Short mmCIF file of N, CA and C in Angstrom, two decimals:
data_model
loop_
_atom_site.label_atom_id
_atom_site.label_comp_id
_atom_site.label_asym_id
_atom_site.label_seq_id
_atom_site.Cartn_x
_atom_site.Cartn_y
_atom_site.Cartn_z
N MET A 8 93.81 120.09 76.08
CA MET A 8 94.68 120.12 76.54
C MET A 8 95.75 121.13 76.88
N ILE A 9 96.30 121.17 75.70
CA ILE A 9 97.09 122.24 75.55
C ILE A 9 96.78 123.87 75.43
N ARG A 10 95.45 124.04 75.48
CA ARG A 10 94.60 125.36 75.64
C ARG A 10 94.70 126.09 76.87
N SER A 11 94.51 124.93 77.83
CA SER A 11 94.55 125.39 79.41
C SER A 11 95.82 125.89 79.52
N ARG A 12 96.82 124.89 79.03
CA ARG A 12 98.15 125.51 79.72
C ARG A 12 98.73 126.61 78.71
N VAL A 13 98.27 127.18 77.65
CA VAL A 13 98.48 128.50 77.00
C VAL A 13 97.82 129.49 78.15
N LYS A 14 96.59 129.34 79.08
CA LYS A 14 96.07 130.72 79.43
C LYS A 14 97.00 130.59 80.66
N GLN A 15 97.84 129.84 81.21
CA GLN A 15 98.93 130.09 82.11
C GLN A 15 100.02 131.18 82.00
N PHE A 16 100.15 131.72 80.73
CA PHE A 16 100.98 132.76 80.28
C PHE A 16 100.22 133.69 79.60
N PRO A 17 99.43 134.12 80.70
CA PRO A 17 98.55 135.51 80.04
C PRO A 17 99.46 136.54 78.99
N ALA A 18 100.45 136.99 79.69
CA ALA A 18 101.44 137.73 78.48
C ALA A 18 102.09 137.12 77.56
N PRO A 19 101.92 138.22 76.12
CA PRO A 19 102.64 137.46 75.23
C PRO A 19 104.20 137.41 75.35
N GLY A 20 104.66 135.95 75.00
CA GLY A 20 105.96 136.31 74.97
C GLY A 20 106.70 134.96 74.37
N PRO A 21 107.65 134.56 74.53
CA PRO A 21 108.17 133.26 73.96
C PRO A 21 107.37 131.88 74.07
N ALA A 22 107.34 131.80 75.46
CA ALA A 22 106.55 130.45 75.66
C ALA A 22 105.14 130.60 75.01
N HIS A 23 104.68 131.64 75.41
CA HIS A 23 102.86 131.83 74.90
C HIS A 23 102.87 131.71 73.39
N ALA A 24 103.81 132.26 72.87
CA ALA A 24 103.81 131.87 71.00
C ALA A 24 104.23 130.49 70.66
N THR A 25 105.06 130.02 71.45
CA THR A 25 105.45 128.54 71.17
C THR A 25 104.25 127.66 71.52
N LEU A 26 103.91 127.85 72.74
CA LEU A 26 102.62 126.84 72.80
C LEU A 26 101.65 127.10 71.83
N LEU A 27 101.02 128.08 71.26
CA LEU A 27 100.37 128.31 70.38
C LEU A 27 100.77 127.59 69.31
N ALA A 28 102.05 127.11 68.93
CA ALA A 28 102.22 126.63 67.60
C ALA A 28 102.18 125.37 67.93
N VAL A 29 102.45 125.02 69.04
CA VAL A 29 102.15 123.54 69.70
C VAL A 29 100.50 122.92 69.57
N ARG A 30 99.82 124.38 70.07
CA ARG A 30 98.35 123.88 70.04
C ARG A 30 97.85 123.79 68.60
N ASP A 31 98.23 124.43 67.60
CA ASP A 31 97.81 124.53 66.17
C ASP A 31 98.34 123.28 65.18
N ASN A 32 99.28 122.59 65.98
CA ASN A 32 99.80 121.43 65.10
C ASN A 32 99.40 119.95 65.57
N PRO A 33 98.39 119.31 64.90
CA PRO A 33 97.74 118.33 65.47
C PRO A 33 98.58 117.00 65.75
N GLU A 34 99.76 117.15 65.19
CA GLU A 34 100.69 116.08 65.16
C GLU A 34 101.54 116.38 66.68
N CYS A 35 101.43 117.58 67.32
CA CYS A 35 102.13 117.75 68.62
C CYS A 35 101.09 117.31 69.71
N ARG A 36 100.83 115.95 70.00
CA ARG A 36 99.88 115.49 71.12
C ARG A 36 100.73 114.82 72.20
N LEU A 37 100.03 114.76 73.60
CA LEU A 37 100.84 114.12 74.43
C LEU A 37 100.11 112.77 74.47
N GLY A 38 100.76 112.05 75.52
CA GLY A 38 100.32 110.99 75.40
C GLY A 38 99.38 110.57 76.40
N VAL A 39 98.98 109.20 77.03
CA VAL A 39 97.51 109.50 78.04
C VAL A 39 98.12 110.10 79.37
N LEU A 40 99.51 109.22 79.56
CA LEU A 40 100.18 109.34 80.86
C LEU A 40 100.46 111.25 81.07
N ALA A 41 101.06 111.76 80.00
CA ALA A 41 101.38 113.19 80.21
C ALA A 41 100.12 114.07 80.06
N GLY A 42 99.01 113.52 79.42
CA GLY A 42 97.89 114.60 79.69
C GLY A 42 96.83 114.09 80.44
N GLN A 43 96.80 112.82 81.15
CA GLN A 43 95.81 112.77 82.08
C GLN A 43 96.36 112.19 83.10
N ARG A 44 97.44 111.80 83.29
CA ARG A 44 98.40 111.08 84.20
C ARG A 44 97.86 109.74 84.61
N ALA A 45 96.82 109.29 84.10
CA ALA A 45 96.09 107.80 84.76
C ALA A 45 95.90 106.92 83.33
N ALA A 46 96.20 105.85 83.24
CA ALA A 46 95.61 104.90 82.40
C ALA A 46 95.02 103.48 82.97
N PHE A 47 93.99 102.90 82.37
CA PHE A 47 93.51 101.73 82.92
C PHE A 47 92.89 101.09 81.79
N LEU A 48 93.05 99.78 82.22
CA LEU A 48 92.33 98.70 81.19
C LEU A 48 91.55 97.66 82.01
N GLU A 49 90.24 97.43 81.28
CA GLU A 49 89.43 96.30 82.16
C GLU A 49 90.13 95.26 81.91
N ASN A 50 90.69 95.02 80.73
CA ASN A 50 91.44 93.76 80.36
C ASN A 50 92.98 94.04 80.12
N GLY A 51 93.68 93.75 81.26
CA GLY A 51 95.23 94.10 81.02
C GLY A 51 95.99 93.68 80.03
N ILE A 52 97.25 94.21 79.95
CA ILE A 52 98.24 93.42 79.10
C ILE A 52 99.27 92.78 79.93
N ASN A 53 99.62 93.14 80.89
CA ASN A 53 100.62 92.70 81.79
C ASN A 53 99.92 92.11 83.23
N SER A 54 98.82 92.31 83.29
CA SER A 54 98.36 91.62 84.64
C SER A 54 97.54 90.10 84.22
N TYR A 55 98.13 89.43 85.68
CA TYR A 55 97.50 87.93 85.30
C TYR A 55 96.32 87.57 84.81
N GLN A 56 96.15 86.78 83.82
CA GLN A 56 95.11 86.28 82.95
C GLN A 56 94.21 87.64 82.53
N GLN A 57 95.11 88.74 81.87
CA GLN A 57 94.78 89.47 81.59
C GLN A 57 93.67 90.35 82.31
N ASN A 58 93.69 90.20 83.79
CA ASN A 58 92.94 91.41 84.41
C ASN A 58 92.96 92.96 84.31
N ARG A 59 92.39 93.36 85.58
CA ARG A 59 92.68 94.82 85.19
C ARG A 59 93.88 95.46 85.71
N GLU A 60 94.39 96.42 85.12
CA GLU A 60 95.74 97.08 85.38
C GLU A 60 95.33 98.78 85.33
N LEU A 61 96.03 99.21 86.33
CA LEU A 61 96.08 100.74 86.35
C LEU A 61 97.62 101.43 86.58
N LEU A 62 97.71 102.30 85.84
CA LEU A 62 99.05 102.94 85.96
C LEU A 62 99.02 104.34 86.07
N VAL A 63 99.61 105.14 87.10
CA VAL A 63 99.50 106.47 87.06
C VAL A 63 100.79 107.39 87.31
N LEU A 64 100.96 108.27 86.46
CA LEU A 64 102.24 109.15 86.57
C LEU A 64 102.42 110.04 87.82
N ILE A 65 103.17 109.49 88.87
CA ILE A 65 103.23 110.31 89.75
C ILE A 65 104.11 111.60 89.97
N SER A 66 105.32 111.40 89.17
CA SER A 66 106.19 112.67 89.16
C SER A 66 106.99 111.92 87.96
N ASP A 67 107.48 113.35 87.42
CA ASP A 67 108.64 113.22 86.54
C ASP A 67 109.68 113.88 86.84
N VAL A 68 109.93 114.10 88.06
CA VAL A 68 111.21 114.93 88.61
C VAL A 68 112.46 113.78 88.88
N GLY A 69 113.28 114.21 88.37
CA GLY A 69 114.44 113.19 88.03
C GLY A 69 114.68 112.10 87.67
N ASN A 70 113.69 111.21 87.81
CA ASN A 70 113.35 109.86 86.85
C ASN A 70 111.75 110.17 86.87
N TRP A 71 111.00 109.08 86.30
CA TRP A 71 109.69 108.91 86.22
C TRP A 71 109.38 107.91 87.36
N TRP A 72 108.19 108.54 88.02
CA TRP A 72 107.66 107.79 89.05
C TRP A 72 105.89 107.34 88.75
N TYR A 73 106.21 106.31 89.01
CA TYR A 73 104.65 105.85 88.58
C TYR A 73 104.16 104.91 89.90
N GLY A 74 102.46 105.03 89.72
CA GLY A 74 101.98 104.09 90.49
C GLY A 74 101.50 102.95 89.92
N TYR A 75 101.60 101.36 90.24
CA TYR A 75 101.17 100.31 89.41
C TYR A 75 100.24 99.76 90.22
N VAL A 76 99.04 99.08 89.69
CA VAL A 76 98.27 98.01 90.05
C VAL A 76 98.10 96.89 88.99
N LEU A 77 98.26 95.89 89.43
CA LEU A 77 98.11 94.62 88.38
C LEU A 77 97.93 93.41 89.48
N ARG A 78 97.48 92.36 88.71
CA ARG A 78 97.37 91.06 89.30
C ARG A 78 98.44 90.23 88.90
N VAL A 79 98.95 89.58 89.94
CA VAL A 79 100.29 88.94 89.94
C VAL A 79 100.04 87.48 89.78
N GLU A 80 100.56 86.63 89.16
CA GLU A 80 100.58 85.11 89.02
C GLU A 80 100.53 84.64 90.38
N PRO A 81 99.98 83.32 90.56
CA PRO A 81 100.06 82.44 91.55
C PRO A 81 101.83 81.94 91.96
N GLY A 82 102.02 82.29 93.26
CA GLY A 82 103.20 81.82 93.50
C GLY A 82 104.58 83.08 93.43
N PHE A 83 103.72 84.38 93.26
CA PHE A 83 104.54 85.38 93.27
C PHE A 83 104.72 85.70 94.92
N PRO A 84 105.98 86.00 95.03
CA PRO A 84 106.54 86.01 96.39
C PRO A 84 105.72 86.91 97.49
N GLY A 85 105.36 86.25 98.17
CA GLY A 85 104.46 86.70 99.33
C GLY A 85 102.88 86.77 98.90
N SER A 86 102.55 86.34 98.04
CA SER A 86 101.04 86.17 97.60
C SER A 86 100.35 85.04 98.34
N ALA A 87 100.75 84.73 99.19
CA ALA A 87 99.77 83.95 99.83
C ALA A 87 98.40 84.04 100.37
N ASN A 88 97.66 83.77 100.60
CA ASN A 88 96.13 83.56 101.05
C ASN A 88 95.32 84.47 100.21
N GLY A 89 95.35 84.26 99.15
CA GLY A 89 94.36 85.10 98.03
C GLY A 89 95.03 86.35 97.72
N ASN A 90 96.25 86.90 98.11
CA ASN A 90 96.60 88.44 98.14
C ASN A 90 97.21 88.42 96.59
N HIS A 91 96.79 88.32 95.73
CA HIS A 91 96.84 88.42 94.31
C HIS A 91 97.40 89.67 93.59
N TRP A 92 96.95 90.64 94.26
CA TRP A 92 96.81 92.19 93.45
C TRP A 92 97.86 93.08 94.31
N LEU A 93 98.54 93.52 93.50
CA LEU A 93 99.75 94.07 93.75
C LEU A 93 99.64 95.61 93.22
N ALA A 94 100.04 96.56 94.21
CA ALA A 94 100.39 98.14 94.18
C ALA A 94 101.73 98.35 94.45
N ILE A 95 102.28 99.08 93.52
CA ILE A 95 103.61 99.12 93.84
C ILE A 95 104.32 100.67 92.92
N LEU A 96 104.95 101.01 93.73
CA LEU A 96 105.78 102.16 93.22
C LEU A 96 106.94 101.82 92.27
N VAL A 97 106.75 102.66 91.11
CA VAL A 97 108.06 102.19 90.27
C VAL A 97 108.66 103.44 89.66
N GLN A 98 110.33 102.93 90.25
CA GLN A 98 111.09 104.36 89.39
C GLN A 98 111.49 103.84 88.29
N SER A 99 110.98 104.84 87.32
CA SER A 99 111.54 104.09 85.98
C SER A 99 112.70 105.15 85.47
N GLY A 100 113.59 104.52 84.64
CA GLY A 100 114.53 105.15 83.68
C GLY A 100 114.53 105.82 82.27
N VAL A 101 113.07 105.73 82.13
CA VAL A 101 112.91 105.89 80.92
C VAL A 101 111.16 106.13 81.39
N PRO A 102 110.70 107.38 80.03
CA PRO A 102 109.17 107.45 80.41
C PRO A 102 108.42 106.35 79.52
N VAL A 103 107.36 106.32 80.53
CA VAL A 103 106.29 105.04 79.55
C VAL A 103 105.07 105.77 79.64
N ASP A 104 104.62 105.85 77.99
CA ASP A 104 103.46 106.61 77.82
C ASP A 104 102.69 105.89 76.22
N GLY A 105 101.64 106.59 75.70
CA GLY A 105 101.40 106.21 74.69
C GLY A 105 99.88 106.88 74.63
N TYR A 106 99.45 106.88 73.03
CA TYR A 106 98.35 107.63 72.54
C TYR A 106 97.23 106.87 73.35
N THR A 107 97.23 105.55 73.63
CA THR A 107 96.07 104.63 73.83
C THR A 107 96.26 104.18 75.25
N PRO A 108 95.58 103.72 76.05
CA PRO A 108 95.81 102.97 77.16
C PRO A 108 96.70 101.88 77.15
N ALA A 109 96.11 100.91 75.98
CA ALA A 109 96.88 99.95 75.52
C ALA A 109 98.28 99.85 75.10
N ASP A 110 98.57 101.03 74.44
CA ASP A 110 99.98 101.64 74.03
C ASP A 110 100.69 101.93 75.45
N VAL A 111 99.95 102.79 76.33
CA VAL A 111 100.69 102.90 77.67
C VAL A 111 101.10 101.44 78.35
N PHE A 112 100.50 100.59 78.43
CA PHE A 112 100.90 99.01 78.94
C PHE A 112 101.58 98.38 78.27
N ARG A 113 101.52 98.36 77.15
CA ARG A 113 102.71 97.77 75.99
C ARG A 113 104.11 98.45 76.19
N CYS A 114 103.81 99.88 76.54
CA CYS A 114 105.18 100.59 76.73
C CYS A 114 105.69 100.26 77.96
N ALA A 115 104.99 100.28 78.90
CA ALA A 115 105.59 99.52 80.24
C ALA A 115 106.08 97.93 80.37
N ARG A 116 105.39 97.37 79.44
CA ARG A 116 105.94 96.09 79.27
C ARG A 116 107.27 96.05 78.65
N LYS A 117 107.40 96.60 77.74
CA LYS A 117 108.79 96.91 76.86
C LYS A 117 109.54 97.44 77.85
N ALA A 118 109.47 98.57 78.53
CA ALA A 118 110.24 99.37 79.56
C ALA A 118 110.56 98.28 80.60
N TRP A 119 109.80 97.63 81.43
CA TRP A 119 110.03 97.20 82.73
C TRP A 119 110.08 95.79 82.62
N PHE A 120 109.26 95.32 81.58
CA PHE A 120 109.42 93.58 82.18
C PHE A 120 110.51 92.98 81.12
N GLN A 121 110.83 93.79 80.10
CA GLN A 121 111.95 93.24 78.83
C GLN A 121 112.92 93.76 79.06
N LEU A 122 113.05 95.14 79.11
CA LEU A 122 114.53 95.74 79.15
C LEU A 122 115.19 96.23 80.62
N LEU A 123 114.10 95.99 81.47
CA LEU A 123 114.39 96.16 82.97
C LEU A 123 114.67 97.64 83.24
N GLU A 124 114.09 98.64 82.69
CA GLU A 124 114.47 99.96 82.66
C GLU A 124 113.72 100.76 84.28
N TYR A 125 113.82 99.84 84.97
CA TYR A 125 113.33 100.61 86.74
C TYR A 125 114.71 100.28 87.31
N LEU A 126 114.37 101.04 88.52
CA LEU A 126 115.39 101.51 89.58
C LEU A 126 114.75 101.18 90.87
N PRO A 127 115.75 100.46 91.75
CA PRO A 127 115.34 100.48 93.05
C PRO A 127 115.16 101.79 93.82
N TYR A 128 114.51 102.04 95.40
CA TYR A 128 114.33 103.23 95.59
C TYR A 128 114.24 102.75 97.15
N TYR A 129 114.21 103.81 97.89
CA TYR A 129 114.03 103.71 99.62
C TYR A 129 112.68 103.90 99.94
N VAL A 130 112.74 103.28 101.12
CA VAL A 130 111.31 103.16 101.69
C VAL A 130 111.68 103.15 103.35
N GLN A 131 110.83 104.04 104.03
CA GLN A 131 110.83 103.99 105.64
C GLN A 131 110.12 103.03 106.10
N ALA A 132 109.22 102.38 105.46
CA ALA A 132 108.47 101.10 105.87
C ALA A 132 107.88 100.10 104.67
N PRO A 133 107.87 99.15 104.64
CA PRO A 133 107.38 98.30 103.88
C PRO A 133 106.63 98.62 102.74
N ASP A 134 105.30 99.43 103.27
CA ASP A 134 104.34 99.42 102.45
C ASP A 134 103.96 100.87 102.22
N ASP A 135 105.44 101.48 102.07
CA ASP A 135 105.78 102.82 101.29
C ASP A 135 105.87 102.53 99.55
N GLY A 136 106.23 101.47 99.58
CA GLY A 136 106.62 100.93 97.96
C GLY A 136 105.76 100.09 97.69
N SER A 137 105.04 99.11 98.04
CA SER A 137 104.32 98.43 97.76
C SER A 137 103.33 97.37 98.72
N ALA A 138 102.12 96.63 97.92
CA ALA A 138 101.41 96.12 98.88
C ALA A 138 100.69 94.86 98.34
N LEU A 139 101.05 93.87 98.80
CA LEU A 139 99.86 92.76 98.19
C LEU A 139 98.74 92.78 98.79
N CYS A 140 97.24 92.58 97.90
CA CYS A 140 96.12 92.88 98.46
C CYS A 140 95.36 91.93 98.27
N HIS A 141 94.16 91.67 98.60
CA HIS A 141 93.27 90.61 98.22
C HIS A 141 92.23 90.69 97.18
N SER A 142 92.08 92.31 96.76
CA SER A 142 91.14 92.65 95.78
C SER A 142 91.80 93.97 94.84
N PHE A 143 91.42 94.09 93.82
CA PHE A 143 91.74 95.08 92.92
C PHE A 143 91.26 96.69 93.86
N GLU A 144 90.23 96.73 94.53
CA GLU A 144 89.76 97.84 95.07
C GLU A 144 90.77 97.82 96.38
N ASP A 145 91.07 96.62 97.01
CA ASP A 145 92.16 97.06 98.08
C ASP A 145 93.36 97.53 97.71
N ALA A 146 93.96 97.01 96.46
CA ALA A 146 95.17 97.68 96.03
C ALA A 146 94.82 99.18 95.46
N LEU A 147 94.03 99.61 95.09
CA LEU A 147 93.83 101.02 94.56
C LEU A 147 93.71 101.96 95.85
N ALA A 148 93.38 101.06 97.50
CA ALA A 148 93.48 101.78 98.42
C ALA A 148 95.07 102.01 98.91
N ALA A 149 95.83 100.85 98.52
CA ALA A 149 97.19 100.70 98.81
C ALA A 149 97.85 101.34 98.11
N LEU A 150 97.70 102.06 96.85
CA LEU A 150 97.99 102.69 96.30
C LEU A 150 98.14 104.17 96.37
N ARG A 151 97.12 104.60 97.09
CA ARG A 151 96.75 105.95 97.26
C ARG A 151 97.36 106.10 98.62
N ARG A 152 97.76 105.11 99.53
CA ARG A 152 98.36 105.30 100.52
C ARG A 152 99.87 105.61 100.12
N ILE A 153 100.50 104.82 99.37
CA ILE A 153 101.59 104.85 98.54
C ILE A 153 102.08 106.15 98.17
N ILE A 154 100.89 106.60 97.54
CA ILE A 154 100.99 108.21 96.64
C ILE A 154 101.15 109.08 97.93
N SER A 155 100.02 108.77 98.82
CA SER A 155 100.21 110.15 99.90
C SER A 155 101.70 110.26 100.68
N ARG A 156 102.09 108.99 100.65
CA ARG A 156 103.37 108.95 101.49
C ARG A 156 104.85 109.37 100.51
N PHE A 157 104.39 109.57 99.38
CA PHE A 157 105.58 109.65 98.46
C PHE A 157 106.37 111.12 98.51
N ASP A 158 107.53 110.91 98.66
CA ASP A 158 108.36 112.27 98.93
C ASP A 158 109.78 111.85 98.02
N ILE A 159 109.99 112.42 97.04
CA ILE A 159 111.20 111.83 96.30
C ILE A 159 112.66 112.06 97.15
N ARG A 160 112.50 112.87 98.13
CA ARG A 160 113.56 113.11 99.26
C ARG A 160 113.80 111.99 99.87
N LYS A 161 112.84 111.01 100.07
CA LYS A 161 112.82 109.87 100.89
C LYS A 161 113.10 108.66 100.12
N ARG A 162 112.92 108.70 98.77
CA ARG A 162 112.89 107.33 98.24
C ARG A 162 114.25 107.30 97.34
N ILE A 163 114.97 108.40 97.27
CA ILE A 163 116.56 108.39 96.48
C ILE A 163 117.39 109.22 97.60
N ALA A 164 118.65 108.52 97.28
CA ALA A 164 119.93 109.30 97.76
C ALA A 164 120.29 110.42 97.12
N TRP A 165 120.50 111.27 97.94
CA TRP A 165 120.53 112.79 97.04
C TRP A 165 121.32 113.83 98.22
N GLU A 166 121.51 113.34 99.46
CA GLU A 166 122.39 113.93 100.05
C GLU A 166 123.86 113.15 100.10
N ARG A 167 125.26 114.30 100.21
CA ARG A 167 126.15 113.46 100.27
C ARG A 167 127.14 113.59 101.58
N ASP A 168 127.84 112.92 101.88
CA ASP A 168 128.77 113.02 103.15
C ASP A 168 129.99 114.20 102.55
N THR A 169 131.08 114.36 103.53
CA THR A 169 131.90 115.57 103.45
C THR A 169 133.05 114.62 102.13
N GLY A 170 132.88 113.54 102.02
CA GLY A 170 133.55 112.44 101.20
C GLY A 170 133.14 112.64 99.79
N GLY A 171 131.89 113.10 99.47
CA GLY A 171 131.22 113.14 98.13
C GLY A 171 130.20 111.91 97.97
N HIS A 172 130.21 111.17 99.33
CA HIS A 172 129.59 109.64 98.78
C HIS A 172 128.09 109.97 99.31
N LEU A 173 127.27 109.43 98.31
CA LEU A 173 125.70 109.46 98.45
C LEU A 173 125.25 108.74 100.18
N LEU A 174 124.28 109.35 100.60
CA LEU A 174 123.97 108.66 101.84
C LEU A 174 122.85 108.28 101.88
N ASP A 175 122.32 107.28 102.22
CA ASP A 175 121.05 106.82 102.14
C ASP A 175 120.27 107.73 102.98
N PRO A 176 118.92 107.80 102.58
CA PRO A 176 118.13 108.79 103.07
C PRO A 176 117.82 108.29 104.52
N LEU A 177 117.45 109.14 105.64
CA LEU A 177 117.12 108.53 107.25
C LEU A 177 116.26 107.58 107.49
N ASP A 178 116.70 106.80 108.16
CA ASP A 178 115.67 105.48 108.62
C ASP A 178 115.09 104.68 107.57
N SER A 179 115.88 104.28 106.56
CA SER A 179 115.30 103.75 105.11
C SER A 179 116.10 102.85 105.11
N GLN A 180 115.53 101.84 104.15
CA GLN A 180 116.04 100.59 103.57
C GLN A 180 115.89 100.79 102.26
N LEU A 181 116.50 100.05 101.08
CA LEU A 181 116.77 99.90 99.69
C LEU A 181 115.03 98.81 99.37
N ASP A 182 114.45 99.33 98.66
CA ASP A 182 113.58 98.33 98.30
C ASP A 182 113.42 97.77 96.92
N THR A 183 113.57 96.52 96.97
CA THR A 183 113.79 95.88 95.77
C THR A 183 112.66 94.98 95.03
N ARG A 184 111.53 95.29 95.68
CA ARG A 184 110.27 94.62 95.40
C ARG A 184 110.13 94.68 93.69
N CYS A 185 110.71 95.68 93.08
CA CYS A 185 110.21 95.64 91.81
C CYS A 185 110.99 94.42 91.31
N GLU A 186 112.13 94.00 91.55
CA GLU A 186 112.94 92.90 90.99
C GLU A 186 111.86 91.70 91.15
N ASP A 187 111.10 91.42 92.20
CA ASP A 187 109.89 90.42 92.16
C ASP A 187 109.20 90.48 90.98
N LEU A 188 108.56 91.51 90.62
CA LEU A 188 107.82 92.00 89.55
C LEU A 188 108.36 91.68 88.19
N PHE A 189 109.51 92.35 87.81
CA PHE A 189 109.91 92.48 86.70
C PHE A 189 110.91 91.69 86.28
N GLY A 190 111.78 91.25 87.25
CA GLY A 190 113.04 90.14 87.29
C GLY A 190 114.28 91.28 87.17
N LEU A 191 115.17 90.21 86.97
CA LEU A 191 116.31 91.12 86.97
C LEU A 191 117.71 89.97 86.34
N ASP A 192 117.96 90.55 85.25
CA ASP A 192 118.99 89.66 84.61
C ASP A 192 120.16 90.08 84.88
N TYR A 193 121.05 89.57 85.72
CA TYR A 193 122.61 90.21 85.88
C TYR A 193 123.24 90.24 84.60
N ASP A 194 123.37 89.12 83.97
CA ASP A 194 124.18 88.89 82.84
C ASP A 194 123.85 89.93 81.74
N ASN A 195 122.83 90.37 81.68
CA ASN A 195 122.13 90.92 80.39
C ASN A 195 121.77 92.53 80.69
N HIS A 196 122.06 92.84 81.91
CA HIS A 196 121.29 94.12 82.40
C HIS A 196 122.55 94.75 82.96
N GLU A 197 123.13 95.92 82.44
CA GLU A 197 124.12 96.62 83.25
C GLU A 197 123.69 97.42 84.44
N LEU A 198 124.19 97.19 85.38
CA LEU A 198 123.87 98.08 86.48
C LEU A 198 124.65 99.29 86.92
N VAL A 199 124.27 100.41 87.14
CA VAL A 199 125.02 101.65 87.45
C VAL A 199 124.89 102.17 88.75
N TRP A 200 125.87 102.10 89.49
CA TRP A 200 125.55 102.50 90.91
C TRP A 200 126.11 103.63 91.37
#
């Protein structure tokens, strides 16, 4: 993977020489998501009854943005009528990755389910951030829609008013669906607003 990146620097220079050093050291490896942008397990780690699980790195600008598909437990909010597959956008305060797909999902468990290192974001429509679906295939289609609508300027507050206060993106609402999946422990998790 590094070799293709070296070709992006045709003229010798500091970046080219440094990338050659990275290429030549086998200990300088990328994780699955950094290298391939997606990880999949047929028998997932976080998915209900170890069902299929998919995680995609969408962007690493500002924070880390992931698309996630997994099966949720019966009784998950809104999962009536057999809709037990969740496609969801996750904004993470920490990177999630690993050298194997299983490591990626263990890292996600630690970061989001245990340490609660996720952040809410804004949506213009409810299905901009998540969708409950009847099948894994339907959840993949929903995730593709979420990704096609992804625009970081619509997902975070980045403009300020004259007083310096952050403004909500136009026609948006704060999406807290991640709280349904990962939980939120107000006593043991410091919220920074």
